[in-house]
CSV table of C-alpha atoms in Angstrom, one decimal:
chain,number,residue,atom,x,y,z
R,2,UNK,CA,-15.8,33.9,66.6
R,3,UNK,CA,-18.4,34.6,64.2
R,4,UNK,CA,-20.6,36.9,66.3
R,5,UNK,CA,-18.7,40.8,67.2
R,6,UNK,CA,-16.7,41.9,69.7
R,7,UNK,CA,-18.0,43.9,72.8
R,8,UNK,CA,-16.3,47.1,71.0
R,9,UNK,CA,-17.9,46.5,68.1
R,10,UNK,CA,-21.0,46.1,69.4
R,11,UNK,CA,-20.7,48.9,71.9
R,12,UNK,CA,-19.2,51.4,68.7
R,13,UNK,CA,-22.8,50.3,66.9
R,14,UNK,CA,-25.2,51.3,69.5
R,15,UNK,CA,-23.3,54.5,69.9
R,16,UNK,CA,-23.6,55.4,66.3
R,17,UNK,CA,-27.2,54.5,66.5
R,18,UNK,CA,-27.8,57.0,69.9
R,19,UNK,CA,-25.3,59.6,67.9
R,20,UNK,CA,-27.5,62.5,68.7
R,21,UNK,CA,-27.9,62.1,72.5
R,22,UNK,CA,-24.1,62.1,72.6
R,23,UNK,CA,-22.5,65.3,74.4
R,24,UNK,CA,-19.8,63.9,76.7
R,25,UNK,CA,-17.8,61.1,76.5
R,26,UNK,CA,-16.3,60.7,79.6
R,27,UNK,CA,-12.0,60.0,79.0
R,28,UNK,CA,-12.5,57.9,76.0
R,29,UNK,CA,-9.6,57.9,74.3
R,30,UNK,CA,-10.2,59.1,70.5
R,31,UNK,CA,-8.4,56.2,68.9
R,32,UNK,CA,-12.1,54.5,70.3
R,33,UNK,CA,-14.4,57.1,69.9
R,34,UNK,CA,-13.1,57.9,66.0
R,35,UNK,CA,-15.7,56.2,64.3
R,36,UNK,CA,-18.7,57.6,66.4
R,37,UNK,CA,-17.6,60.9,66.2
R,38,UNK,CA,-16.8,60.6,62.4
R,39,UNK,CA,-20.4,60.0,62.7
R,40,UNK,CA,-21.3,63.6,64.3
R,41,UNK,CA,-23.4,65.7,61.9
R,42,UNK,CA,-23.9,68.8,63.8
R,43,UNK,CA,-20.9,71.4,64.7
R,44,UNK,CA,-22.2,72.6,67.5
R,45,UNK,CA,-22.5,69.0,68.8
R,46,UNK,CA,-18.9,68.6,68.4
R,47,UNK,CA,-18.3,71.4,70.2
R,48,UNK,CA,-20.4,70.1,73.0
R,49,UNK,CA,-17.9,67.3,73.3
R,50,UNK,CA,-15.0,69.2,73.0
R,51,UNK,CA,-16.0,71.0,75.9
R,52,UNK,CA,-16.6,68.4,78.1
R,53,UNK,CA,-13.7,66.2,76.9
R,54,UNK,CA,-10.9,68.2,75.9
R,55,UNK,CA,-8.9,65.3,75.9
R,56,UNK,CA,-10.4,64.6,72.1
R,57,UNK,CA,-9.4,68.4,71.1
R,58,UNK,CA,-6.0,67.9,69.4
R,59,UNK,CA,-7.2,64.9,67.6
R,60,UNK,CA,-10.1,66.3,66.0
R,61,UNK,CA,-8.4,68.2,63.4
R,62,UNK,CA,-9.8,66.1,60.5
R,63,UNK,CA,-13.2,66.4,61.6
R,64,UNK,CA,-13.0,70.0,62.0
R,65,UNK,CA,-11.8,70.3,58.6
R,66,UNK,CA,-14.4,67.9,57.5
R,67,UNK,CA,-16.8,70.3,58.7
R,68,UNK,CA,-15.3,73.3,56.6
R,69,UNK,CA,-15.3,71.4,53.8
R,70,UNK,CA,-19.0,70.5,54.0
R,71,UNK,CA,-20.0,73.8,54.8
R,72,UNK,CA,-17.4,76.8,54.0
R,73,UNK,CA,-17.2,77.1,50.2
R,74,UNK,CA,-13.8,78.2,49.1
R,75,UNK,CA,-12.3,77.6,52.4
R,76,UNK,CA,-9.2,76.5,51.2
R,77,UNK,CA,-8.3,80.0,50.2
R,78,UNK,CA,-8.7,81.5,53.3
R,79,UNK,CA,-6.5,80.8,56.3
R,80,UNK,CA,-7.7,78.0,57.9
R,81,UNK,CA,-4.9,76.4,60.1
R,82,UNK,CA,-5.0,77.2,64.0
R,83,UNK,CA,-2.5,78.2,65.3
R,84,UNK,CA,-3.5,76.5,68.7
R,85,UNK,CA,-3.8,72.6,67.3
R,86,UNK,CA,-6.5,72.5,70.0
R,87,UNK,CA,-8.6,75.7,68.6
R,88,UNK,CA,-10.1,74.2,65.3
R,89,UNK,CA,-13.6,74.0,66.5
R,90,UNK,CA,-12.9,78.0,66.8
R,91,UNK,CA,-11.2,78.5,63.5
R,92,UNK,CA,-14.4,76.9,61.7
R,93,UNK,CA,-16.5,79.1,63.7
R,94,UNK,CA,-14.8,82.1,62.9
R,95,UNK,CA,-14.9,80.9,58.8
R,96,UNK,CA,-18.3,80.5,58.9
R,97,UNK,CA,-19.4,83.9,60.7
R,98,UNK,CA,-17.3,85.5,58.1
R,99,UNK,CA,-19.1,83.3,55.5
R,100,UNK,CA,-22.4,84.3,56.0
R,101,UNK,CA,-21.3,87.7,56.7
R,102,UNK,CA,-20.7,87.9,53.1
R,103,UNK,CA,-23.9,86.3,51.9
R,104,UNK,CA,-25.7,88.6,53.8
R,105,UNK,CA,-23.8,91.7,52.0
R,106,UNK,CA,-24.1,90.1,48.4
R,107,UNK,CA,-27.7,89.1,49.3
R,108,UNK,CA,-28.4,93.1,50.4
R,109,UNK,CA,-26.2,94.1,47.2
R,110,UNK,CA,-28.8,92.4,45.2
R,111,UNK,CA,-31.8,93.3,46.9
R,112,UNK,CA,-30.3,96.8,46.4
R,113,UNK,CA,-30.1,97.0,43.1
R,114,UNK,CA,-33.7,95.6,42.2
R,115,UNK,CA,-35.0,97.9,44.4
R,116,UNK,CA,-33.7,100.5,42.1
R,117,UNK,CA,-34.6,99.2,39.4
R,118,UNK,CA,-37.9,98.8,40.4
R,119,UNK,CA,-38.0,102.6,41.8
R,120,UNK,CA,-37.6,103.8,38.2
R,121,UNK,CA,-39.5,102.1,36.5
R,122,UNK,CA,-42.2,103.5,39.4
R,123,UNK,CA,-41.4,106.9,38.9
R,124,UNK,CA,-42.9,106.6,35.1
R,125,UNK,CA,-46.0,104.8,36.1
R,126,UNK,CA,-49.2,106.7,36.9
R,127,UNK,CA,-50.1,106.5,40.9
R,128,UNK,CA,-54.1,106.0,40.4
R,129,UNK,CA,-56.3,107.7,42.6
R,130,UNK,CA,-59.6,106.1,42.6
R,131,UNK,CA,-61.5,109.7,43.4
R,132,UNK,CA,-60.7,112.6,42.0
R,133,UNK,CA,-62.5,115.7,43.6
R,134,UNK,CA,-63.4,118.5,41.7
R,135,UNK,CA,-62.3,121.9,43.2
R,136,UNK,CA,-65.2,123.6,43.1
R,137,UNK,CA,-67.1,121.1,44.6
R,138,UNK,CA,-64.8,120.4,47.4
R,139,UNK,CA,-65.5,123.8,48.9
R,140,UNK,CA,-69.0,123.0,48.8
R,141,UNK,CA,-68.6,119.4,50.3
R,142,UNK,CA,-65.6,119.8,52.7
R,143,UNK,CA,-63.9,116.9,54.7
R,144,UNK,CA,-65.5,114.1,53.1
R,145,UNK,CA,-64.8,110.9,54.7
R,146,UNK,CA,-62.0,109.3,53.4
R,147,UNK,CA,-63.4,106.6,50.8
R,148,UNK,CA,-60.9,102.8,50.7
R,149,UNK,CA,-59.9,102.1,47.4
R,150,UNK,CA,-62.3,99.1,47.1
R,151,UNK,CA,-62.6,98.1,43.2
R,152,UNK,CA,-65.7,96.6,44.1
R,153,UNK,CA,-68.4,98.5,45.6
R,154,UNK,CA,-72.3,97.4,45.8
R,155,UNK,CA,-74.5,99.8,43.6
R,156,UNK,CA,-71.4,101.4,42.2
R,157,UNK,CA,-70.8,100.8,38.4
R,158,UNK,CA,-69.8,103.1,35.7
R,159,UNK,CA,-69.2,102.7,32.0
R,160,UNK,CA,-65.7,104.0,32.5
R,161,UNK,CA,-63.5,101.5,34.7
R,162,UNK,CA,-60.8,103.1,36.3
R,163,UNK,CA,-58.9,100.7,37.5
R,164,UNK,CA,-56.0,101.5,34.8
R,165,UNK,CA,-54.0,105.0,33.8
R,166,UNK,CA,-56.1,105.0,30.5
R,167,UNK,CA,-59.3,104.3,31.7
R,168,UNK,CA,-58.3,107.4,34.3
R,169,UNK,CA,-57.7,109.5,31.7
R,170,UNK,CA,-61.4,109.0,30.0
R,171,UNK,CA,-63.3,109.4,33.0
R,172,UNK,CA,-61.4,112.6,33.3
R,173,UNK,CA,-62.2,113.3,30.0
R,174,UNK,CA,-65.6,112.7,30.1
R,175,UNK,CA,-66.0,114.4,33.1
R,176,UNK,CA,-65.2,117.7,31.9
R,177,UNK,CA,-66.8,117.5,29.0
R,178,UNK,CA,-70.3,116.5,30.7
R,179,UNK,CA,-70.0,119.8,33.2
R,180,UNK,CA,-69.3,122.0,30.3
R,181,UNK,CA,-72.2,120.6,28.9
R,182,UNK,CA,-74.2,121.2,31.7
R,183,UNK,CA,-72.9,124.3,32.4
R,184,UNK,CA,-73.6,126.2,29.6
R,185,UNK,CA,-76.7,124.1,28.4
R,186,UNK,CA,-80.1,125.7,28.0
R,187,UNK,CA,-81.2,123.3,30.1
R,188,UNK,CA,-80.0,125.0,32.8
R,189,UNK,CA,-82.7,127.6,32.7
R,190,UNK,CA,-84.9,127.7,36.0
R,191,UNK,CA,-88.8,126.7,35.1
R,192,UNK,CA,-89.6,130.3,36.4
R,193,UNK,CA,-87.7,131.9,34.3
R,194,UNK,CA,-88.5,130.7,31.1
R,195,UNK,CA,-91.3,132.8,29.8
R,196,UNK,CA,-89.8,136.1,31.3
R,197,UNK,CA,-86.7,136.4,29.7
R,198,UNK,CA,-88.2,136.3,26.1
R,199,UNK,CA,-90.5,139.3,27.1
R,200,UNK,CA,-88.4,141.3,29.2
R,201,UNK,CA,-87.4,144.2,27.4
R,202,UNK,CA,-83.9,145.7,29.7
R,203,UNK,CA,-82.0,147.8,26.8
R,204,UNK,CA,-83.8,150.2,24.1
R,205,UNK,CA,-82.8,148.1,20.9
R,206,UNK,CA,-79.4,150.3,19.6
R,207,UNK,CA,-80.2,151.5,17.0
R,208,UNK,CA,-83.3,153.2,17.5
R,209,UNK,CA,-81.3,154.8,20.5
R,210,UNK,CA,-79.2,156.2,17.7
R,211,UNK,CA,-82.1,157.5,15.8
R,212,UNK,CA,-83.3,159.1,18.9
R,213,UNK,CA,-80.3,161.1,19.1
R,214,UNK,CA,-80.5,162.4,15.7
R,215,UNK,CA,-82.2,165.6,14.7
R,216,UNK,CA,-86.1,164.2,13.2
R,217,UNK,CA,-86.2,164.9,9.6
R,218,UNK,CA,-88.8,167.8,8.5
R,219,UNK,CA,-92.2,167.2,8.0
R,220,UNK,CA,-93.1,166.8,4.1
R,221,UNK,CA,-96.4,168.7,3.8
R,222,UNK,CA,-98.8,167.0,2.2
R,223,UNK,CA,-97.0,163.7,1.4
R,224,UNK,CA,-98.2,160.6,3.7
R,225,UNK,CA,-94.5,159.4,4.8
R,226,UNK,CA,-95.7,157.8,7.6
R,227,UNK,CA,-92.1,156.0,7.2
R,228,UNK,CA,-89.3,156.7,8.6
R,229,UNK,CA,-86.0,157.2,6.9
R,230,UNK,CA,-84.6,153.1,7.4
R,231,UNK,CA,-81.3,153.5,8.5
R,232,UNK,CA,-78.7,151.0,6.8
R,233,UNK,CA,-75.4,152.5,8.9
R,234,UNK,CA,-75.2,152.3,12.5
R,235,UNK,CA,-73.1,155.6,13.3
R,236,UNK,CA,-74.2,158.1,10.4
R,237,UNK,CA,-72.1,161.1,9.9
R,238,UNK,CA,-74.1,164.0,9.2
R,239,UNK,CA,-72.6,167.8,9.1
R,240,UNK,CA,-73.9,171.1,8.5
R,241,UNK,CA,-73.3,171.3,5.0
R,242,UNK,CA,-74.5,167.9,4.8
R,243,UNK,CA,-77.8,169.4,6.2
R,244,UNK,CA,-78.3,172.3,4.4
R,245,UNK,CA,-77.9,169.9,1.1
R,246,UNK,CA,-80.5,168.1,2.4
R,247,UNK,CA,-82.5,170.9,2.8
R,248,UNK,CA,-82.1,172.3,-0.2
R,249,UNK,CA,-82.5,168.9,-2.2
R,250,UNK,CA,-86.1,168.6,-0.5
R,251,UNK,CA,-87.2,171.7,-1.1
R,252,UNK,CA,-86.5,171.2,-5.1
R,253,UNK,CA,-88.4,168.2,-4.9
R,254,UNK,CA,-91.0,169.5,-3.0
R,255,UNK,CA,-91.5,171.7,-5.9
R,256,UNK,CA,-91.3,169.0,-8.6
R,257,UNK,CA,-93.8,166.9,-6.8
R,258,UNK,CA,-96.3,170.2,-6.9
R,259,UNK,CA,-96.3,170.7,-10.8
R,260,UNK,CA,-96.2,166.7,-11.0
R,261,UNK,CA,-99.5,167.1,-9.2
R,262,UNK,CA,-100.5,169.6,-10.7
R,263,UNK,CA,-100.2,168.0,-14.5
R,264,UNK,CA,-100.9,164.2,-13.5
R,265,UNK,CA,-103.9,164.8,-10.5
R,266,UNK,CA,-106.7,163.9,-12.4
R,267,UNK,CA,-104.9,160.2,-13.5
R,268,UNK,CA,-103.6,157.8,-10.9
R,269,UNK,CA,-101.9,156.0,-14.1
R,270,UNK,CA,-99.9,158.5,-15.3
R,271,UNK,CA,-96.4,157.6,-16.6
R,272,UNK,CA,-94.5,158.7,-13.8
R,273,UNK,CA,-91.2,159.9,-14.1
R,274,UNK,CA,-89.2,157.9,-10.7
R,275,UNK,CA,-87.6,161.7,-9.8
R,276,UNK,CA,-83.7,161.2,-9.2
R,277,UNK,CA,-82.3,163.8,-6.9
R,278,UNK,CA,-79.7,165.3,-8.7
R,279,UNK,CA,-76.7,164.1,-7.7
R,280,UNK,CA,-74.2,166.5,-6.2
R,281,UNK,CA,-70.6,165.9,-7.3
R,282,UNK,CA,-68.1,165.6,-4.2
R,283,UNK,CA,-71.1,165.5,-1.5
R,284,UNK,CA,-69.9,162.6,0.4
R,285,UNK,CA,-70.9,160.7,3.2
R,286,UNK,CA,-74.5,161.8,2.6
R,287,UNK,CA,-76.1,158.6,4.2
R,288,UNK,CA,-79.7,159.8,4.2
R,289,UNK,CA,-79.2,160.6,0.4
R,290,UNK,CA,-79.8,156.9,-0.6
R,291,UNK,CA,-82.1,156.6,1.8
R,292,UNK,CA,-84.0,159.5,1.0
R,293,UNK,CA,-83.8,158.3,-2.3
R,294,UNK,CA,-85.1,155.3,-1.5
R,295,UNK,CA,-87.8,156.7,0.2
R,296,UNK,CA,-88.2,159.5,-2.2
R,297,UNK,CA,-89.3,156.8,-5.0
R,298,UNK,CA,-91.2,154.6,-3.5
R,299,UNK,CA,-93.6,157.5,-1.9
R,300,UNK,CA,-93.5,159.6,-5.2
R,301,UNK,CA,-95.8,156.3,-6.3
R,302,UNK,CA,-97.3,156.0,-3.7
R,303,UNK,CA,-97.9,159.7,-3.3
R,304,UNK,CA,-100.1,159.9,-6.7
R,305,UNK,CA,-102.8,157.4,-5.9
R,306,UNK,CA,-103.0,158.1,-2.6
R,307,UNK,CA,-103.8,161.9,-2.3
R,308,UNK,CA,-106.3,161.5,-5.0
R,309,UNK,CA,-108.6,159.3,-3.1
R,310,UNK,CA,-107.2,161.6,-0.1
R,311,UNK,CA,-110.2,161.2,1.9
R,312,UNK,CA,-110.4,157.2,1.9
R,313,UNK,CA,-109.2,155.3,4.7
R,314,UNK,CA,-106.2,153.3,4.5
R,315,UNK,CA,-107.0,149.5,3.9
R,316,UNK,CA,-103.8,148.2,5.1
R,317,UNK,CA,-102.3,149.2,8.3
R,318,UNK,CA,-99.4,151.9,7.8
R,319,UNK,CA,-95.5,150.5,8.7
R,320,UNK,CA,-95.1,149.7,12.6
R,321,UNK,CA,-92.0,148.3,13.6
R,322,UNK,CA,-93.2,146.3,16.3
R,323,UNK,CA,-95.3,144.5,13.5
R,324,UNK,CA,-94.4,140.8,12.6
R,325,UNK,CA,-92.5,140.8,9.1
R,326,UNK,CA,-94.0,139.3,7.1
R,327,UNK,CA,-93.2,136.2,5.2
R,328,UNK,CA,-92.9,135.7,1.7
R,329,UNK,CA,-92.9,132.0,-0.3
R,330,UNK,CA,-89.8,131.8,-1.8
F,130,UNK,CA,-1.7,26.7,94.8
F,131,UNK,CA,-5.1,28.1,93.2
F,132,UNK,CA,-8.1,26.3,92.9
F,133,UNK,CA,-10.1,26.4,89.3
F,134,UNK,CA,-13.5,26.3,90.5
F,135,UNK,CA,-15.9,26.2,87.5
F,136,UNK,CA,-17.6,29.2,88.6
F,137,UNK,CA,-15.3,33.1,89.1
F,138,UNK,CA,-16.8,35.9,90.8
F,139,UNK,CA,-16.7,39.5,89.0
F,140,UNK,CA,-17.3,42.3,91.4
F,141,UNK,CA,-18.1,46.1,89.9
F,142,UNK,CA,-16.9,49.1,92.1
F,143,UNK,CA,-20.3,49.7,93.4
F,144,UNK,CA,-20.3,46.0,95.3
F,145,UNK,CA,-22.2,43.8,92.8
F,146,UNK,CA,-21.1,40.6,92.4
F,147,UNK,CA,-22.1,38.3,89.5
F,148,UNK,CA,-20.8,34.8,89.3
F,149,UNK,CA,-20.3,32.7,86.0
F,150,UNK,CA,-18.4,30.2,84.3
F,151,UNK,CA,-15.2,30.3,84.2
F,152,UNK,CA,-14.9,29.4,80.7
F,153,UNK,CA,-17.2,32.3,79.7
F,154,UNK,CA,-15.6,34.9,81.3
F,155,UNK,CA,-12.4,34.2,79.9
F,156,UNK,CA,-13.2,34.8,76.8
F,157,UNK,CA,-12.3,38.3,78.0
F,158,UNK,CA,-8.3,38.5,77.7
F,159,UNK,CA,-8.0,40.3,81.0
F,160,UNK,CA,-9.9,38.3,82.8
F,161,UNK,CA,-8.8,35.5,82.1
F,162,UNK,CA,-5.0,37.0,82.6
F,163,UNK,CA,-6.1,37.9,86.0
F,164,UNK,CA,-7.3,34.6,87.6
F,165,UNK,CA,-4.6,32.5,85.7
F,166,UNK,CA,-2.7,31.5,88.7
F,167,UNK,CA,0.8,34.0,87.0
F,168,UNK,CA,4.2,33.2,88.4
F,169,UNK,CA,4.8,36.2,89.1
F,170,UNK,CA,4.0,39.9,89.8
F,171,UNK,CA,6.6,41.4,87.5
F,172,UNK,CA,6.6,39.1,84.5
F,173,UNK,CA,7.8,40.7,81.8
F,174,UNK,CA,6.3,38.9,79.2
F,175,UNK,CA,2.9,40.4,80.7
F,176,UNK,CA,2.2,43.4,78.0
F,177,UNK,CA,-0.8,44.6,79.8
F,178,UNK,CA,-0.6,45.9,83.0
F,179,UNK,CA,-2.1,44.8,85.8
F,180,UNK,CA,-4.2,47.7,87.3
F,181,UNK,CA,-4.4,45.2,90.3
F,182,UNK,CA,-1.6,44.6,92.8
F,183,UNK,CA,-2.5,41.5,94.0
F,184,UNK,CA,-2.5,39.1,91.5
F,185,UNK,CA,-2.5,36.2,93.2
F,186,UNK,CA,-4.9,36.5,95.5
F,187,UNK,CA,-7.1,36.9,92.7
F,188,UNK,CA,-5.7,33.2,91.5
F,189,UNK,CA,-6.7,32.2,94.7
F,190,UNK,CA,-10.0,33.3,95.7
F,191,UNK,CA,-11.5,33.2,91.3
F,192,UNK,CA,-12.5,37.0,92.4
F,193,UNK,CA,-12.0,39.8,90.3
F,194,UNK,CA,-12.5,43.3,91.1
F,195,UNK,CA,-13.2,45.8,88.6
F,196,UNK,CA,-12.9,49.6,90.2
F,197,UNK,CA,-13.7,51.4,87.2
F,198,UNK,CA,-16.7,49.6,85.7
F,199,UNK,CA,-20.0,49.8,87.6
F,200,UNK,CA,-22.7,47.1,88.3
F,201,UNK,CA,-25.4,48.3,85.6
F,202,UNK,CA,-22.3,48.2,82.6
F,203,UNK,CA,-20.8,44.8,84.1
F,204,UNK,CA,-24.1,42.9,84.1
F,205,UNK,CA,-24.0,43.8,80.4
F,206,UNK,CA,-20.6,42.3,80.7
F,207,UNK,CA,-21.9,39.3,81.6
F,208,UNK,CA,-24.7,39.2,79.6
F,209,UNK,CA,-22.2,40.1,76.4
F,210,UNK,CA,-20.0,36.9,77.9
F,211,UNK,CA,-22.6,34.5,77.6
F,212,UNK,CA,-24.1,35.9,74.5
F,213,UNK,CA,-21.2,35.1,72.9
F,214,UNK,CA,-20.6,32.0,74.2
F,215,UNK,CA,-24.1,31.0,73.0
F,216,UNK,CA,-23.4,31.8,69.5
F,217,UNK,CA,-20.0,30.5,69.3
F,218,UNK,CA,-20.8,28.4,66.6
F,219,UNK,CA,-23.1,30.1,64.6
F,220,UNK,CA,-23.2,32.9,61.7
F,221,UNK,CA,-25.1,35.8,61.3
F,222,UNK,CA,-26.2,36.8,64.7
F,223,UNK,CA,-28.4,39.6,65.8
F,224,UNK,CA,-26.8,42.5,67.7
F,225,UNK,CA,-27.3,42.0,71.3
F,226,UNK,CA,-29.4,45.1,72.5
F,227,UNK,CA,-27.5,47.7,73.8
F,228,UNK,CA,-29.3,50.5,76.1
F,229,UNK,CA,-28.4,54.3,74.9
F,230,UNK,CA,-27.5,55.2,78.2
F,231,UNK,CA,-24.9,52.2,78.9
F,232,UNK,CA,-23.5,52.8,75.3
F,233,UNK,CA,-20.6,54.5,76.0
F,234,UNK,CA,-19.4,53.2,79.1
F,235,UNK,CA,-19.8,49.6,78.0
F,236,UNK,CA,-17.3,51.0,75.4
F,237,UNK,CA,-15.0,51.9,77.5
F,238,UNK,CA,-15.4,48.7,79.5
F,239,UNK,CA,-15.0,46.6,76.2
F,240,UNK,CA,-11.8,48.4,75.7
F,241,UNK,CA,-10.9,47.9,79.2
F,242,UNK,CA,-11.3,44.5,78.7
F,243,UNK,CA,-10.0,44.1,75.5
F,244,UNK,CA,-13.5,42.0,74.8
């Protein structure tokens, strides 16, 4: 007969309805081999186990068809029932304990990148996109908390901080800018300006100094309308340093009377500069040079000025408020 | 004696009859072992058993009774029987269409039947 049996027939719609298949009544399994040969799902196997235990012994081979398909290395572990009938159980207990241990290898791995990626955290820079100065947090406290937004309308800067190094500039830059500021005369108030550079709050040292020291006696008859200038801060003067003084003026006192006396008639006398005579072992005499100084300079000027004693000076005599004044190099 | 009539009767368990030639339905071994008239109840050289006591009474009225195959799956039967009688001759024949839900029972009924 050229066209197939019932069986056949029968066999080839089953295969083709495979999936709706859960119980096959009491088929024998010699009958149902090749359909359920045909079963792709486990758990559909099971199904028919269930309801048709008659198939359970005879299903060895496609229990351990499963296995093979789905339980690598399953032929190390123990894989034979002991109950002929429990193999749908025996593949079920080899593939919980399979993916038991993918799911340790798999958190083995995940494990180990983790840490790997936790060092190489801990030697990155965290960046924090504001950075608050101390001083003025206290004036601006509990600002609201800003997002992290890179982009932000109206908000550029030349320094983008959106890496560790460009953090670092800003930072930089930062504190060099309010140190500026700081101490910049810029700083000054409008209202101030003008005041401070007339406000007079200290006597100037040194004259303070010169206050404190005992005035020098009046030369009679010679104009010194200038002090002694004072070249050390702190002079030393004793007693004995005085009483040289004293006698050294009144010497000269007396040369400058019979140098008068012999040279008052001409202003252009050859004048002899007088030099004090110089004491051996008088030291720290600090108004010795400086009466020196100011010995010479008013011996000349001493000569022409008594003779036309009654004129009026033409230039104004030394003030020391008076504006230096400058001469053309 | 038995009468062969040219038509048999083939009865499922649910009371459906269906009626058709004789020489299609024995193209299934056990029917046609049933309505041969036998010579007897216990012969020996039978290898299949008979699920049905009274042989001869099917002989004699060209009934058969099936008790384990319903009227849905034996109208397949049929259908099958004549199917195949219709393409006796030729090669190549499309599958006859087979319902999901009669699938499995119609196997067990072609087994039954040895079809």
């Amino acid at each position: 007969m050229p066209c197939s049996s019932l069986l056949d027939l029968s066999r080839r719609a089953c295969i083709r309805n495979i999936d709706g298949i859960t119980d096959v009544g009491d088929l024998p399994y010699h009958l149902l081999r090749p359909i359920l040969l045909k079963v792709e799902n486990p758990e559909q196997l099971r199904e028919i186990e269930t309801a048709s235990p008659q198939i359970c012994g005879h299903d060895a081979e496609l229990w351990r068809a499963f296995m093979k398909r789905d339980i690598p290395n399953w032929e190390k572990k123990p894989h034979e029932p002991r109950n002929p009938n429990s193999w749908g159980k025996v593949y079920r207990k080899l593939l919980r304990e399979d993916e038991e241990e993918q799911r340790q290898s798999e958190e083995a791995l995940r494990a180990a990148l983790n840490i790997r990626k936790e060092e190489k955290e801990k030697n990155q820079a965290t960046i924090i996109h504001k950075a608050i100065d101390p001083e003025k947090r206290k004036a601006r406290p509990a600002a609201k908390s800003s997002s992290t937004a890179l982009l932000s309308f109206g908000g550029g800067s030349r320094t983008k901080t959106n890496t560790a190094q460009g953090v670092l500039d800003r930072a930089r830059r930062e504190t060099q800018e309010t140190r500026n500021a700081r101490n910049s005369a810029l700083t000054m108030p409008t209202h101030l300006l003008n005041v401070k550079a007339s406000q007079v709050r200290q006597a100037p040292r040194g004259m303070v100094v010169g206050y404190n020291r005992p005035a020098p006696p009046k030369i009679v008859g010679s104009s010194i309308s200038r002090p002694a200038p004072i070249f050390i801060s702190r002079p030393v003067v004793t007693d004995r340093d005085r009483a040289l003084n004293a006698a050294i003026r009144s010497e000269r006192e007396e040369k400058e009377r019979r140098l008068k006396a012999l040279t008052g008639l001409s202003n252009t006398g050859a004048q002899k500069p007088l030099a004090p005579p110089r004491v051996p072992g008088a030291r720290g005499i600090a108004s010795l040079p400086g009466i020196a100084a100011a010995g010479s300079p008013t011996s000349r000027t001493a000569s022409p000025a008594p003779a036309p004693a009654p004129q009026q000076r033409k230039r104004p005599g030394y003030d020391p408020f008076m504006a230096v004044k400058r001469r053309k190099v | 004696m038995a009468e062969t009539t040219d038509y048999v009767t083939l009865i499922s368990n649910d009371g459906f009859e269906f009626v058709m030639q004789r020489s299609s339905a024995c193209i299934a071994e056990a029917i046609k072992r049933m309505l041969d008239p036998r010579r007897s109840a216990s012969d020996k050289q039978d290898v299949r058993t008979d699920p049905l006591k009274d042989n001869f009474s099917e002989a004699q009225t060209n009934t058969c009774k099936f008790e384990n195959i319903s009227g849905v799956v034996l109208e397949k039967v049929c259908e099958y029987l004549y199917y195949h009688e219709k393409f006796r001759d030729q090669k190549d024949v499309p599958d006859m269409d087979i319902p999901p839900e009669l699938c499995l029972e119609l196997l067990m009924a072609a087994d039954y039947l040895n079809v």
